[in-house]
Coordinates of C-alpha atoms in Angstrom, one line a residue:
D823 CA -0.3 -18.7 -9.0
W824 CA 0.2 -16.9 -5.7
Y825 CA -3.0 -14.9 -6.1
L826 CA -5.2 -17.9 -7.0
N827 CA -3.7 -19.9 -4.2
Y828 CA -4.4 -17.3 -1.6
W829 CA -8.0 -16.8 -2.8
T830 CA -8.9 -20.5 -3.1
E831 CA -6.6 -22.3 -0.6
T832 CA -6.6 -20.0 2.5
T833 CA -8.9 -18.0 4.7
S834 CA -6.4 -15.1 4.7
T835 CA -7.8 -11.6 4.6
I836 CA -6.6 -8.4 2.9
D837 CA -6.0 -5.6 5.4
Y838 CA -3.5 -2.8 5.0
G839 CA -3.3 0.4 7.0
I840 CA -1.4 3.6 7.4
K841 CA 0.6 3.2 10.6
D842 CA 2.4 6.5 10.8
V843 CA 3.3 9.7 8.8
T844 CA 6.2 11.7 10.0
D845 CA 7.7 14.5 7.9
Q846 CA 8.3 12.8 4.5
I847 CA 8.2 9.2 5.7
I848 CA 5.0 7.1 5.5
T849 CA 4.9 3.8 7.3
L850 CA 2.4 1.3 5.9
E851 CA 1.4 -1.9 7.7
R852 CA 0.1 -5.3 6.5
I853 CA -2.4 -6.4 9.1
G854 CA -4.1 -9.2 7.1
K855 CA -2.2 -12.3 5.8
M856 CA -3.0 -11.9 2.1
P857 CA -0.3 -10.1 0.1
M858 CA -1.6 -7.6 -2.4
P859 CA 0.0 -4.8 -4.5
L860 CA -1.0 -1.4 -3.3
D861 CA -1.9 1.8 -5.0
I862 CA -1.3 4.9 -2.8
T863 CA -2.2 8.5 -3.4
V864 CA -0.2 11.1 -1.5
T865 CA -1.4 14.7 -1.5
Y866 CA 1.2 17.2 -0.5
Q867 CA 0.9 20.4 1.5
D868 CA 1.4 22.4 -1.7
G869 CA -1.7 20.8 -3.2
S870 CA 0.0 18.5 -5.7
E871 CA -0.7 14.7 -5.8
E872 CA 1.4 11.7 -6.5
L873 CA 0.3 8.1 -7.2
F874 CA 2.5 5.3 -6.1
N875 CA 2.3 1.6 -6.8
I876 CA 3.9 -0.9 -4.5
P877 CA 4.0 -4.4 -6.0
T878 CA 4.6 -7.6 -3.9
R879 CA 7.7 -9.6 -4.5
L880 CA 5.4 -12.6 -5.3
M881 CA 4.3 -10.8 -8.4
L882 CA 7.7 -10.9 -10.2
G883 CA 7.1 -7.5 -11.6
H884 CA 4.4 -4.8 -11.5
K885 CA 1.2 -3.9 -13.4
P886 CA 1.3 -1.4 -16.2
T887 CA 0.7 2.0 -14.5
Q888 CA 1.4 5.7 -14.8
A889 CA 2.2 5.7 -11.0
T890 CA 5.6 5.8 -9.6
V891 CA 6.5 2.2 -9.0
K892 CA 8.4 1.6 -5.7
N893 CA 10.4 -1.4 -4.6
A894 CA 8.4 -4.5 -4.0
W895 CA 7.0 -5.1 -0.5
P896 CA 8.8 -8.3 0.9
W897 CA 6.1 -10.6 2.3
A898 CA 8.1 -11.3 5.6
N899 CA 8.0 -7.6 6.5
P900 CA 4.8 -6.4 8.2
N901 CA 5.7 -2.7 7.6
Y902 CA 6.8 -0.8 4.5
I903 CA 8.5 2.6 4.5
L904 CA 7.5 5.0 1.7
K905 CA 9.7 8.0 1.5
V906 CA 8.5 11.1 -0.4
N907 CA 10.1 14.4 -1.3
K908 CA 7.6 16.9 0.1
A909 CA 5.5 17.6 3.2
V910 CA 2.5 15.3 3.3
K911 CA -1.1 16.6 3.7
S912 CA -2.9 13.2 3.2
V913 CA -2.4 9.6 2.3
T914 CA -4.9 7.2 0.8
I915 CA -4.5 3.4 0.3
D916 CA -6.5 2.1 -2.6
P917 CA -8.0 5.5 -3.7
L918 CA -10.3 3.8 -6.3
G919 CA -11.7 1.3 -3.7
L920 CA -10.9 -1.8 -5.8
M921 CA -9.2 -3.8 -3.1
A922 CA -11.2 -6.1 -0.8
D923 CA -9.6 -4.6 2.3
V924 CA -11.6 -5.8 5.4
D925 CA -11.0 -2.6 7.4
K926 CA -10.9 0.5 5.3
E927 CA -11.0 2.8 8.4
N928 CA -7.2 2.8 8.5
N929 CA -6.7 3.4 4.8
E930 CA -6.7 7.2 5.0
W931 CA -4.5 9.6 6.9
V932 CA -5.0 13.4 7.0
A933 CA -2.6 15.8 8.6
P934 CA -4.0 17.3 11.8

């Protein structure tokens, strides 16, 4: 119901971004007003990759996935902290490009 309601009853947009990456902490931000579950790919300094899924609390669960499912993102919080166990080389929100994010420029971070 929540998904259909946001698509048909509002003019809310989908916009998520990578706000900051410090050591092993990735801060994500919800800029648009439409809640969406997120798929995140993290590439570590050692060359390994890990896929994460962050559901929304409105979903009452998560999709079937091989990704590591993290705690749901509460709608009232504009930021989400994703803690990882290794040094981060890059982060990508929606690596398959399936989400209708209105600003994809802030969906990727690469270590300087």
